[in-house]
Tab-separated table of C-alpha atoms in Angstrom:
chain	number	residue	atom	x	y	z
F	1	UNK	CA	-17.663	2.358	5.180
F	2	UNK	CA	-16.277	-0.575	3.144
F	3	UNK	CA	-13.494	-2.050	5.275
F	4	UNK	CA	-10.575	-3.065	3.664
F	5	UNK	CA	-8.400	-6.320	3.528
F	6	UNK	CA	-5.162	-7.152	2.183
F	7	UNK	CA	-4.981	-11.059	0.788
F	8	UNK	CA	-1.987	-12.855	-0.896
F	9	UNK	CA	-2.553	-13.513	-4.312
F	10	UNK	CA	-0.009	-15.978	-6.188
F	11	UNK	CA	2.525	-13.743	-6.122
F	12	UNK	CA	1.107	-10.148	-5.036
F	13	UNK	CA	-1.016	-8.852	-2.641
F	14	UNK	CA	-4.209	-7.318	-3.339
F	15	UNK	CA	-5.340	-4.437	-1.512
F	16	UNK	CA	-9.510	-3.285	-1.433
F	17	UNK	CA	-11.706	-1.092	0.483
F	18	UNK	CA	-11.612	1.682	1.376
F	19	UNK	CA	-8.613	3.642	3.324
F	20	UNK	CA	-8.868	6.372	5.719
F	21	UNK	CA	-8.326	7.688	9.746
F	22	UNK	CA	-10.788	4.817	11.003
F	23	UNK	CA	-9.823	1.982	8.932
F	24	UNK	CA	-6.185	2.511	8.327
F	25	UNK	CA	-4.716	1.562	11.628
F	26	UNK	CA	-6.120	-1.955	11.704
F	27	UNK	CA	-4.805	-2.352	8.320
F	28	UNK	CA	-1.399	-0.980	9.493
F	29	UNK	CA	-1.871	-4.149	12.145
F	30	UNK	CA	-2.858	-6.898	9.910
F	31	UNK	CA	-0.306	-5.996	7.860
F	32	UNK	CA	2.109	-6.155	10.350
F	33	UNK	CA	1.180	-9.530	10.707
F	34	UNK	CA	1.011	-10.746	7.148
F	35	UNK	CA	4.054	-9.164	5.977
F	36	UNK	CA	6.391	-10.260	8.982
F	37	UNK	CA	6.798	-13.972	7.165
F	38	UNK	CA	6.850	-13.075	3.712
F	39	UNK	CA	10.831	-13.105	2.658
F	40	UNK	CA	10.660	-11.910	-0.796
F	41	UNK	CA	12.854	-9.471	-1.804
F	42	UNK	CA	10.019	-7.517	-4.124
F	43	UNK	CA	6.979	-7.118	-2.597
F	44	UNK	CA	4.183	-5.861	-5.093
F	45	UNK	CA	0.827	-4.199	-3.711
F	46	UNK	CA	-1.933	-3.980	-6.107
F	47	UNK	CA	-4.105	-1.441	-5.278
F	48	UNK	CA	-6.976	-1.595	-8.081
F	49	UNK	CA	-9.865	-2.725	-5.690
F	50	UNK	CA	-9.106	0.545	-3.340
F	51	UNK	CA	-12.468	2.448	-3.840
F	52	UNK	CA	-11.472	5.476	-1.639
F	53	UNK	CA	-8.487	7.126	0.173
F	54	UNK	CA	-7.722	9.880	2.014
F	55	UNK	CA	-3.817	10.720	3.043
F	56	UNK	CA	-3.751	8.376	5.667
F	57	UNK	CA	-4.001	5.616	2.674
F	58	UNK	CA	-0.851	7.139	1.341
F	59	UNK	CA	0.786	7.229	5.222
F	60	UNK	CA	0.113	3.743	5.169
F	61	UNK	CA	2.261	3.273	1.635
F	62	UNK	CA	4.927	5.017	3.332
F	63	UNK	CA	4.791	3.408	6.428
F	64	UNK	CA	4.945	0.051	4.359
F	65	UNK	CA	8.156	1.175	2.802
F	66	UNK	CA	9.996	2.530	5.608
F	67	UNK	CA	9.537	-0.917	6.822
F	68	UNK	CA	10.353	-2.936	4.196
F	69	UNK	CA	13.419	-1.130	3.940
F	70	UNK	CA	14.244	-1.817	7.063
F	71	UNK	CA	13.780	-5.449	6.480
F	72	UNK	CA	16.137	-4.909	2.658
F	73	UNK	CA	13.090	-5.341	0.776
F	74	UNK	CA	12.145	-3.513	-1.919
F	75	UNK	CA	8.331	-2.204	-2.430
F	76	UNK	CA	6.116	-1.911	-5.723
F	77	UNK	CA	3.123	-0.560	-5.922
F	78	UNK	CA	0.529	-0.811	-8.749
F	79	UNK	CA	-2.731	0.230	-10.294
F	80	UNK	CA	-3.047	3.021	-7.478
F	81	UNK	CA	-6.212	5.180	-7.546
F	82	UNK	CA	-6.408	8.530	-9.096
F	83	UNK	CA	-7.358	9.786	-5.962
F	84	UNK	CA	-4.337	8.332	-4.397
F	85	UNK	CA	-1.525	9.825	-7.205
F	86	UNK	CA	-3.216	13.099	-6.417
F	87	UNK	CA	-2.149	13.219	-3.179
F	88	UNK	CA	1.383	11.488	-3.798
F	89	UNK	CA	1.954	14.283	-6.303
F	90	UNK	CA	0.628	17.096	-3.959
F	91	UNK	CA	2.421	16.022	-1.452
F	92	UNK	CA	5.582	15.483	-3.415
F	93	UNK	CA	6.291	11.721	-2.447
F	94	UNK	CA	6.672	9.989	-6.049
F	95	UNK	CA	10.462	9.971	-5.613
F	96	UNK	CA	10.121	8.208	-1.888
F	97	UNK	CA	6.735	5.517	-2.988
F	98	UNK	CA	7.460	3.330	-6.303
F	99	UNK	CA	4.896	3.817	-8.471
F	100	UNK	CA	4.528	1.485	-12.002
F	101	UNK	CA	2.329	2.866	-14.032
F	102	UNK	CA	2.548	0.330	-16.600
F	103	UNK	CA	0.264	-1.972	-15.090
């Protein structure tokens, strides 16, 4: 199991690993923690160094927006897995998580 981490990168942060029931919740904690002081009102995830996810990955999105929402900050995510849009798309959530595809 490849554990993932979330680091600030200039001005994004950079998601990796891999995401799923066992490793999700301590992300969901550390990022707690990281994003609690960050004021921006964008806050861009790149996810091209996630190597696997299951749906709790995609909970996780979700749970980040829900609370950045709640903070008036907006959410972008990019370079999501294909494994990842799957489930967004199955699960009929690409109206809720903001997805740019252009990157």
């Amino acid at each position: 199991m490849n554990r993932p981490s979330l680091q600030f990168k200039k001005d994004h942060y950079v998601l990796s690993g891999s995401l799923n029931t066992y490793t999700v919740p301590g992300l969901w904690q550390l990022s707690q923690d990281i994003l609690k002081n960050d004021k921006a009102s964008l806050i861009l995830f790149n996810l091209e160094n996630v190597i696997q996810s299951d749906s709790s990955g995609v909970a996780l999105l979700v749970a980040w927006k829900r609370m950045l929402k709640q903070r008036n900050q907006e959410i972008r995510l990019v370079a999501l897995p294909t494994q990842m849009l799957a489930i967004i798309r199955v699960s009929d959530l690409e109206k809720i998580l903001p997805i740019n595809r252009s990157q």
